[in-house]
PDB file of C-alpha atoms in Angstrom:
ATOM      1  CA  UNK A 297      13.367 -64.509  41.005  1.00  0.00           C
ATOM      2  CA  UNK A 298      12.785 -67.572  38.898  1.00  0.00           C
ATOM      3  CA  UNK A 299      12.738 -67.395  35.070  1.00  0.00           C
ATOM      4  CA  UNK A 300      12.563 -69.791  32.177  1.00  0.00           C
ATOM      5  CA  UNK A 301      13.783 -69.019  28.679  1.00  0.00           C
ATOM      6  CA  UNK A 302      12.869 -71.226  25.763  1.00  0.00           C
ATOM      7  CA  UNK A 303      14.134 -71.034  22.199  1.00  0.00           C
ATOM      8  CA  UNK A 304      11.923 -68.939  20.043  1.00  0.00           C
ATOM      9  CA  UNK A 305       9.641 -70.590  17.550  1.00  0.00           C
ATOM     10  CA  UNK A 306       7.892 -71.600  15.624  1.00  0.00           C
ATOM     11  CA  UNK A 307       9.691 -74.794  14.671  1.00  0.00           C
ATOM     12  CA  UNK A 308       8.728 -76.583  11.527  1.00  0.00           C
ATOM     13  CA  UNK A 309      10.090 -80.082  10.837  1.00  0.00           C
ATOM     14  CA  UNK A 310       9.475 -82.887   8.478  1.00  0.00           C
ATOM     15  CA  UNK A 311       8.271 -86.185   9.784  1.00  0.00           C
ATOM     16  CA  UNK A 312      10.972 -88.458  11.283  1.00  0.00           C
ATOM     17  CA  UNK A 313      13.334 -85.463  11.743  1.00  0.00           C
ATOM     18  CA  UNK A 314      15.336 -84.926  14.982  1.00  0.00           C
ATOM     19  CA  UNK A 315      13.903 -82.432  17.410  1.00  0.00           C
ATOM     20  CA  UNK A 316      15.597 -80.198  20.046  1.00  0.00           C
ATOM     21  CA  UNK A 317      13.897 -77.437  21.854  1.00  0.00           C
ATOM     22  CA  UNK A 318      16.229 -75.466  24.129  1.00  0.00           C
ATOM     23  CA  UNK A 319      15.315 -74.411  27.699  1.00  0.00           C
ATOM     24  CA  UNK A 320      17.506 -72.607  30.254  1.00  0.00           C
ATOM     25  CA  UNK A 321      16.464 -71.423  33.590  1.00  0.00           C
ATOM     26  CA  UNK A 322      17.384 -69.165  36.563  1.00  0.00           C
ATOM     27  CA  UNK A 323      16.218 -70.263  40.041  1.00  0.00           C
ATOM     28  CA  UNK A 324      17.127 -70.144  43.570  1.00  0.00           C
ATOM     29  CA  UNK A 325      17.754 -73.510  45.322  1.00  0.00           C
ATOM     30  CA  UNK A 326      17.119 -76.761  43.525  1.00  0.00           C
ATOM     31  CA  UNK A 327      14.060 -76.696  41.445  1.00  0.00           C
ATOM     32  CA  UNK A 328      12.239 -79.504  39.714  1.00  0.00           C
ATOM     33  CA  UNK A 329      11.974 -79.127  35.924  1.00  0.00           C
ATOM     34  CA  UNK A 330       9.066 -79.982  33.593  1.00  0.00           C
ATOM     35  CA  UNK A 331       8.017 -80.034  30.019  1.00  0.00           C
ATOM     36  CA  UNK A 332       4.327 -79.752  29.307  1.00  0.00           C
ATOM     37  CA  UNK A 333       2.650 -79.982  25.996  1.00  0.00           C
ATOM     38  CA  UNK A 334      -0.462 -78.067  24.920  1.00  0.00           C
ATOM     39  CA  UNK A 335      -2.702 -79.178  21.958  1.00  0.00           C
ATOM     40  CA  UNK A 336      -5.022 -76.455  20.410  1.00  0.00           C
ATOM     41  CA  UNK A 337      -7.785 -75.533  22.666  1.00  0.00           C
ATOM     42  CA  UNK A 338      -6.679 -77.752  25.490  1.00  0.00           C
ATOM     43  CA  UNK A 339      -4.947 -77.385  28.808  1.00  0.00           C
ATOM     44  CA  UNK A 340      -1.367 -78.379  29.596  1.00  0.00           C
ATOM     45  CA  UNK A 341      -0.347 -82.119  29.684  1.00  0.00           C
ATOM     46  CA  UNK A 342       2.649 -83.089  31.669  1.00  0.00           C
ATOM     47  CA  UNK A 343       5.190 -84.684  29.221  1.00  0.00           C
ATOM     48  CA  UNK A 344       8.092 -85.404  31.529  1.00  0.00           C
ATOM     49  CA  UNK A 345       9.907 -84.125  34.570  1.00  0.00           C
ATOM     50  CA  UNK A 346      13.251 -84.311  36.405  1.00  0.00           C
ATOM     51  CA  UNK A 347      13.640 -83.479  40.083  1.00  0.00           C
ATOM     52  CA  UNK A 348      17.499 -83.399  40.576  1.00  0.00           C
ATOM     53  CA  UNK A 349      20.591 -82.760  38.727  1.00  0.00           C
ATOM     54  CA  UNK A 350      21.666 -85.271  36.046  1.00  0.00           C
ATOM     55  CA  UNK A 351      18.110 -86.833  36.151  1.00  0.00           C
ATOM     56  CA  UNK A 352      16.719 -87.734  32.754  1.00  0.00           C
ATOM     57  CA  UNK A 353      12.986 -87.471  32.142  1.00  0.00           C
ATOM     58  CA  UNK A 354      11.399 -89.419  29.344  1.00  0.00           C
ATOM     59  CA  UNK A 355       8.056 -90.205  27.882  1.00  0.00           C
ATOM     60  CA  UNK A 356       6.594 -91.058  24.415  1.00  0.00           C
ATOM     61  CA  UNK A 357      10.000 -90.848  22.840  1.00  0.00           C
ATOM     62  CA  UNK A 358      10.782 -87.374  24.320  1.00  0.00           C
ATOM     63  CA  UNK A 359      13.761 -86.923  26.693  1.00  0.00           C
ATOM     64  CA  UNK A 360      15.356 -84.164  28.681  1.00  0.00           C
ATOM     65  CA  UNK A 361      18.221 -84.181  31.079  1.00  0.00           C
ATOM     66  CA  UNK A 362      18.485 -81.858  34.066  1.00  0.00           C
ATOM     67  CA  UNK A 363      21.885 -80.016  33.656  1.00  0.00           C
ATOM     68  CA  UNK A 364      22.694 -77.999  36.720  1.00  0.00           C
ATOM     69  CA  UNK A 365      26.112 -76.901  35.418  1.00  0.00           C
ATOM     70  CA  UNK A 366      24.507 -75.230  32.349  1.00  0.00           C
ATOM     71  CA  UNK A 367      21.074 -74.536  33.995  1.00  0.00           C
ATOM     72  CA  UNK A 368      19.348 -76.211  30.958  1.00  0.00           C
ATOM     73  CA  UNK A 369      16.658 -78.792  30.308  1.00  0.00           C
ATOM     74  CA  UNK A 370      16.595 -79.212  26.517  1.00  0.00           C
ATOM     75  CA  UNK A 371      13.873 -81.391  25.054  1.00  0.00           C
ATOM     76  CA  UNK A 372      14.857 -83.868  22.407  1.00  0.00           C
ATOM     77  CA  UNK A 373      13.058 -86.568  20.254  1.00  0.00           C
ATOM     78  CA  UNK A 374      14.791 -88.724  17.713  1.00  0.00           C
ATOM     79  CA  UNK A 375      11.943 -89.023  15.148  1.00  0.00           C
ATOM     80  CA  UNK A 376       9.022 -86.629  15.293  1.00  0.00           C
ATOM     81  CA  UNK A 377       5.477 -87.455  14.028  1.00  0.00           C
ATOM     82  CA  UNK A 378       2.800 -85.338  12.657  1.00  0.00           C
ATOM     83  CA  UNK A 379       0.893 -86.006  15.939  1.00  0.00           C
ATOM     84  CA  UNK A 380       3.655 -84.260  17.846  1.00  0.00           C
ATOM     85  CA  UNK A 381       2.516 -80.935  16.528  1.00  0.00           C
ATOM     86  CA  UNK A 382       1.684 -78.733  19.546  1.00  0.00           C
ATOM     87  CA  UNK A 383       3.105 -76.082  21.804  1.00  0.00           C
ATOM     88  CA  UNK A 384       5.670 -77.130  24.233  1.00  0.00           C
ATOM     89  CA  UNK A 385       6.408 -75.311  27.568  1.00  0.00           C
ATOM     90  CA  UNK A 386       9.304 -75.647  29.869  1.00  0.00           C
ATOM     91  CA  UNK A 387       8.605 -75.000  33.462  1.00  0.00           C
ATOM     92  CA  UNK A 388      10.268 -75.083  36.972  1.00  0.00           C
ATOM     93  CA  UNK A 389       8.946 -75.353  40.504  1.00  0.00           C
ATOM     94  CA  UNK A 390      10.940 -74.807  43.611  1.00  0.00           C
ATOM     95  CA  UNK A 391      10.572 -77.834  45.984  1.00  0.00           C
ATOM     96  CA  UNK A 392       7.566 -77.246  48.250  1.00  0.00           C
ATOM     97  CA  UNK A 393       7.290 -73.661  47.074  1.00  0.00           C
ATOM     98  CA  UNK A 394       4.168 -73.992  45.132  1.00  0.00           C
ATOM     99  CA  UNK A 395       3.838 -71.984  41.912  1.00  0.00           C
ATOM    100  CA  UNK A 396       5.542 -72.845  38.745  1.00  0.00           C
ATOM    101  CA  UNK A 397       7.258 -70.629  36.385  1.00  0.00           C
ATOM    102  CA  UNK A 398       6.785 -71.112  32.623  1.00  0.00           C
ATOM    103  CA  UNK A 399       8.544 -70.198  29.496  1.00  0.00           C
ATOM    104  CA  UNK A 400       6.686 -68.657  26.652  1.00  0.00           C
ATOM    105  CA  UNK A 401       6.218 -71.813  24.825  1.00  0.00           C
ATOM    106  CA  UNK A 402       7.596 -73.206  21.521  1.00  0.00           C
ATOM    107  CA  UNK A 403       5.230 -74.057  18.752  1.00  0.00           C
ATOM    108  CA  UNK A 404       6.200 -77.196  16.780  1.00  0.00           C
ATOM    109  CA  UNK A 405       4.663 -78.110  13.449  1.00  0.00           C
ATOM    110  CA  UNK A 406       5.581 -81.492  11.879  1.00  0.00           C
ATOM    111  CA  UNK A 407       4.825 -81.897   8.146  1.00  0.00           C
ATOM    112  CA  UNK A 408       4.157 -85.233   6.516  1.00  0.00           C
TER     113      UNK A 408
ATOM    114  CA  UNK B  66      -9.021 -91.409  38.827  1.00  0.00           C
ATOM    115  CA  UNK B  67     -10.449 -88.453  37.026  1.00  0.00           C
ATOM    116  CA  UNK B  68      -8.249 -85.509  36.241  1.00  0.00           C
ATOM    117  CA  UNK B  69      -8.769 -81.850  36.974  1.00  0.00           C
ATOM    118  CA  UNK B  70     -12.001 -80.518  35.644  1.00  0.00           C
ATOM    119  CA  UNK B  71     -12.950 -77.022  34.948  1.00  0.00           C
ATOM    120  CA  UNK B  72     -16.453 -75.397  34.265  1.00  0.00           C
ATOM    121  CA  UNK B  73     -17.333 -73.694  32.072  1.00  0.00           C
ATOM    122  CA  UNK B  74     -15.034 -74.331  29.221  1.00  0.00           C
ATOM    123  CA  UNK B  75     -15.904 -71.210  27.463  1.00  0.00           C
ATOM    124  CA  UNK B  76     -17.468 -67.950  28.753  1.00  0.00           C
ATOM    125  CA  UNK B  77     -18.359 -64.872  26.705  1.00  0.00           C
ATOM    126  CA  UNK B  78     -19.477 -61.922  28.756  1.00  0.00           C
ATOM    127  CA  UNK B  79     -19.940 -58.106  28.380  1.00  0.00           C
ATOM    128  CA  UNK B  80     -17.522 -55.649  29.933  1.00  0.00           C
ATOM    129  CA  UNK B  81     -18.566 -54.845  33.471  1.00  0.00           C
ATOM    130  CA  UNK B  82     -20.249 -58.158  34.162  1.00  0.00           C
ATOM    131  CA  UNK B  83     -19.112 -60.525  36.938  1.00  0.00           C
ATOM    132  CA  UNK B  84     -18.010 -64.064  35.989  1.00  0.00           C
ATOM    133  CA  UNK B  85     -17.330 -67.145  38.158  1.00  0.00           C
ATOM    134  CA  UNK B  86     -15.265 -70.251  37.189  1.00  0.00           C
ATOM    135  CA  UNK B  87     -15.090 -73.573  38.962  1.00  0.00           C
ATOM    136  CA  UNK B  88     -12.249 -76.039  39.274  1.00  0.00           C
ATOM    137  CA  UNK B  89     -12.462 -79.538  40.719  1.00  0.00           C
ATOM    138  CA  UNK B  90      -9.019 -80.943  41.491  1.00  0.00           C
ATOM    139  CA  UNK B  91      -7.772 -84.536  41.481  1.00  0.00           C
ATOM    140  CA  UNK B  92      -9.306 -86.132  44.556  1.00  0.00           C
ATOM    141  CA  UNK B  93      -6.966 -85.982  47.621  1.00  0.00           C
ATOM    142  CA  UNK B  94      -4.782 -83.326  46.017  1.00  0.00           C
ATOM    143  CA  UNK B  95      -4.035 -80.841  48.832  1.00  0.00           C
ATOM    144  CA  UNK B  96      -2.828 -77.998  46.630  1.00  0.00           C
ATOM    145  CA  UNK B  97      -4.844 -76.102  43.980  1.00  0.00           C
ATOM    146  CA  UNK B  98      -3.453 -73.415  41.680  1.00  0.00           C
ATOM    147  CA  UNK B  99      -4.902 -70.818  39.311  1.00  0.00           C
ATOM    148  CA  UNK B 100      -3.019 -69.527  36.372  1.00  0.00           C
ATOM    149  CA  UNK B 101      -3.868 -67.163  33.490  1.00  0.00           C
ATOM    150  CA  UNK B 102      -2.679 -67.746  29.938  1.00  0.00           C
ATOM    151  CA  UNK B 103      -2.838 -65.146  27.096  1.00  0.00           C
ATOM    152  CA  UNK B 104      -2.220 -65.993  23.514  1.00  0.00           C
ATOM    153  CA  UNK B 105       1.343 -66.764  22.641  1.00  0.00           C
ATOM    154  CA  UNK B 106       2.332 -66.749  26.378  1.00  0.00           C
ATOM    155  CA  UNK B 107       3.049 -69.286  28.973  1.00  0.00           C
ATOM    156  CA  UNK B 108       0.775 -69.566  32.026  1.00  0.00           C
ATOM    157  CA  UNK B 109       1.170 -66.856  34.592  1.00  0.00           C
ATOM    158  CA  UNK B 110       0.610 -67.738  38.323  1.00  0.00           C
ATOM    159  CA  UNK B 111      -2.342 -66.101  40.006  1.00  0.00           C
ATOM    160  CA  UNK B 112      -2.839 -67.822  43.397  1.00  0.00           C
ATOM    161  CA  UNK B 113      -2.730 -71.133  45.031  1.00  0.00           C
ATOM    162  CA  UNK B 114      -4.326 -72.887  48.046  1.00  0.00           C
ATOM    163  CA  UNK B 115      -2.965 -75.521  50.465  1.00  0.00           C
ATOM    164  CA  UNK B 116      -6.228 -77.250  51.436  1.00  0.00           C
ATOM    165  CA  UNK B 117      -8.538 -74.335  52.274  1.00  0.00           C
ATOM    166  CA  UNK B 118      -5.811 -71.735  53.019  1.00  0.00           C
ATOM    167  CA  UNK B 119      -4.869 -69.331  50.249  1.00  0.00           C
ATOM    168  CA  UNK B 120      -1.036 -69.230  50.705  1.00  0.00           C
ATOM    169  CA  UNK B 121       0.048 -66.844  47.809  1.00  0.00           C
ATOM    170  CA  UNK B 122      -1.513 -64.315  45.565  1.00  0.00           C
ATOM    171  CA  UNK B 123       0.314 -62.816  42.591  1.00  0.00           C
ATOM    172  CA  UNK B 124       0.368 -58.987  41.948  1.00  0.00           C
ATOM    173  CA  UNK B 125      -1.523 -59.921  38.753  1.00  0.00           C
ATOM    174  CA  UNK B 126      -4.580 -60.566  40.922  1.00  0.00           C
ATOM    175  CA  UNK B 127      -6.176 -57.254  41.217  1.00  0.00           C
ATOM    176  CA  UNK B 128      -8.899 -56.418  43.660  1.00  0.00           C
ATOM    177  CA  UNK B 129     -11.491 -57.388  41.135  1.00  0.00           C
ATOM    178  CA  UNK B 130     -10.278 -61.023  41.478  1.00  0.00           C
ATOM    179  CA  UNK B 131     -11.164 -63.367  44.263  1.00  0.00           C
ATOM    180  CA  UNK B 132     -10.628 -67.013  44.751  1.00  0.00           C
ATOM    181  CA  UNK B 133     -11.951 -69.432  47.354  1.00  0.00           C
ATOM    182  CA  UNK B 134     -11.593 -72.960  48.296  1.00  0.00           C
ATOM    183  CA  UNK B 135     -13.975 -73.280  51.174  1.00  0.00           C
ATOM    184  CA  UNK B 136     -13.813 -76.855  52.028  1.00  0.00           C
ATOM    185  CA  UNK B 137     -10.439 -77.677  50.688  1.00  0.00           C
ATOM    186  CA  UNK B 138     -11.899 -79.440  47.575  1.00  0.00           C
ATOM    187  CA  UNK B 139     -13.176 -77.480  44.655  1.00  0.00           C
ATOM    188  CA  UNK B 140     -12.392 -73.841  44.118  1.00  0.00           C
ATOM    189  CA  UNK B 141     -13.878 -70.822  42.501  1.00  0.00           C
ATOM    190  CA  UNK B 142     -12.330 -67.856  40.728  1.00  0.00           C
ATOM    191  CA  UNK B 143     -14.529 -64.730  40.528  1.00  0.00           C
ATOM    192  CA  UNK B 144     -13.810 -61.761  38.289  1.00  0.00           C
ATOM    193  CA  UNK B 145     -15.854 -58.631  39.057  1.00  0.00           C
ATOM    194  CA  UNK B 146     -16.537 -55.804  36.616  1.00  0.00           C
ATOM    195  CA  UNK B 147     -14.789 -57.553  33.798  1.00  0.00           C
ATOM    196  CA  UNK B 148     -12.518 -55.656  31.434  1.00  0.00           C
ATOM    197  CA  UNK B 149     -11.451 -56.563  27.925  1.00  0.00           C
ATOM    198  CA  UNK B 150      -7.864 -57.197  29.271  1.00  0.00           C
ATOM    199  CA  UNK B 151      -9.240 -60.088  31.332  1.00  0.00           C
ATOM    200  CA  UNK B 152      -9.839 -62.056  28.126  1.00  0.00           C
ATOM    201  CA  UNK B 153      -7.624 -65.018  28.499  1.00  0.00           C
ATOM    202  CA  UNK B 154      -7.523 -68.865  29.264  1.00  0.00           C
ATOM    203  CA  UNK B 155      -7.826 -69.450  32.982  1.00  0.00           C
ATOM    204  CA  UNK B 156      -6.090 -72.641  34.016  1.00  0.00           C
ATOM    205  CA  UNK B 157      -6.428 -74.669  37.140  1.00  0.00           C
ATOM    206  CA  UNK B 158      -3.986 -77.194  38.354  1.00  0.00           C
ATOM    207  CA  UNK B 159      -3.644 -79.411  41.401  1.00  0.00           C
ATOM    208  CA  UNK B 160      -0.917 -81.379  43.137  1.00  0.00           C
ATOM    209  CA  UNK B 161      -0.443 -83.597  46.103  1.00  0.00           C
ATOM    210  CA  UNK B 162       1.480 -80.990  48.093  1.00  0.00           C
ATOM    211  CA  UNK B 163       3.122 -83.652  50.187  1.00  0.00           C
ATOM    212  CA  UNK B 164       6.038 -82.297  52.361  1.00  0.00           C
ATOM    213  CA  UNK B 165       9.362 -83.298  51.041  1.00  0.00           C
ATOM    214  CA  UNK B 166       8.057 -84.650  47.639  1.00  0.00           C
ATOM    215  CA  UNK B 167       8.787 -82.713  44.508  1.00  0.00           C
ATOM    216  CA  UNK B 168       5.513 -81.025  43.477  1.00  0.00           C
ATOM    217  CA  UNK B 169       4.045 -82.055  40.104  1.00  0.00           C
ATOM    218  CA  UNK B 170       1.133 -80.031  38.941  1.00  0.00           C
ATOM    219  CA  UNK B 171      -1.621 -81.503  36.828  1.00  0.00           C
ATOM    220  CA  UNK B 172      -3.721 -79.148  34.760  1.00  0.00           C
ATOM    221  CA  UNK B 173      -7.360 -78.969  33.799  1.00  0.00           C
ATOM    222  CA  UNK B 174      -8.655 -78.053  30.266  1.00  0.00           C
ATOM    223  CA  UNK B 175      -9.032 -74.378  31.145  1.00  0.00           C
ATOM    224  CA  UNK B 176     -11.816 -71.861  30.817  1.00  0.00           C
ATOM    225  CA  UNK B 177     -11.591 -69.501  28.047  1.00  0.00           C
ATOM    226  CA  UNK B 178     -12.999 -66.007  28.823  1.00  0.00           C
ATOM    227  CA  UNK B 179     -13.875 -63.510  26.187  1.00  0.00           C
ATOM    228  CA  UNK B 180     -14.893 -60.028  27.339  1.00  0.00           C
ATOM    229  CA  UNK B 181     -16.624 -58.087  24.667  1.00  0.00           C
TER     230      UNK B 181
END
């Protein structure tokens, strides 16, 4: 079956530091890959996505590249802000197969 | 275009009571999903609908859980005889579900259930 593994948190950074959150996956076929962000007490917001190998998803300064050879989709940002403090989830969906499989989330805290 | 909405946002109930949650998807989205999220975990799939048809149910969905989407628009999730282990955030998501198009799910704010 499908699975997603995220680096364990929590992650604490100073403002303007470089961020990497690792995500690797196991899936049949050719899944689409996603990063979602969840702020306290809220639902998940789509941050970025990539639908095929070597695609790069980007949004709000965050980037992730779909690496089929390493089955990875690591999230990066060059300079984090306090407002980026949240829980980040990596997820995959098999094309046309419906349900998504999520990692356990990584909590990011950015200090001024 | 409004996003996915869920009602109520919070529900506190006593063990043994029945509860019902509602989800309104993004208009014209064919697919609707229910997930459950417990503290410190990622969302776990419960069930999903393509229009009014319930296409898949997780083994997590015990006989006490039932979901409907009678007209292919809004959906309800009912939990009968609630147990303390049912305490969680219940998330709804929707997607266009178009054939051949990579599916992107958009989530609502969730309903937080607390069973006393």
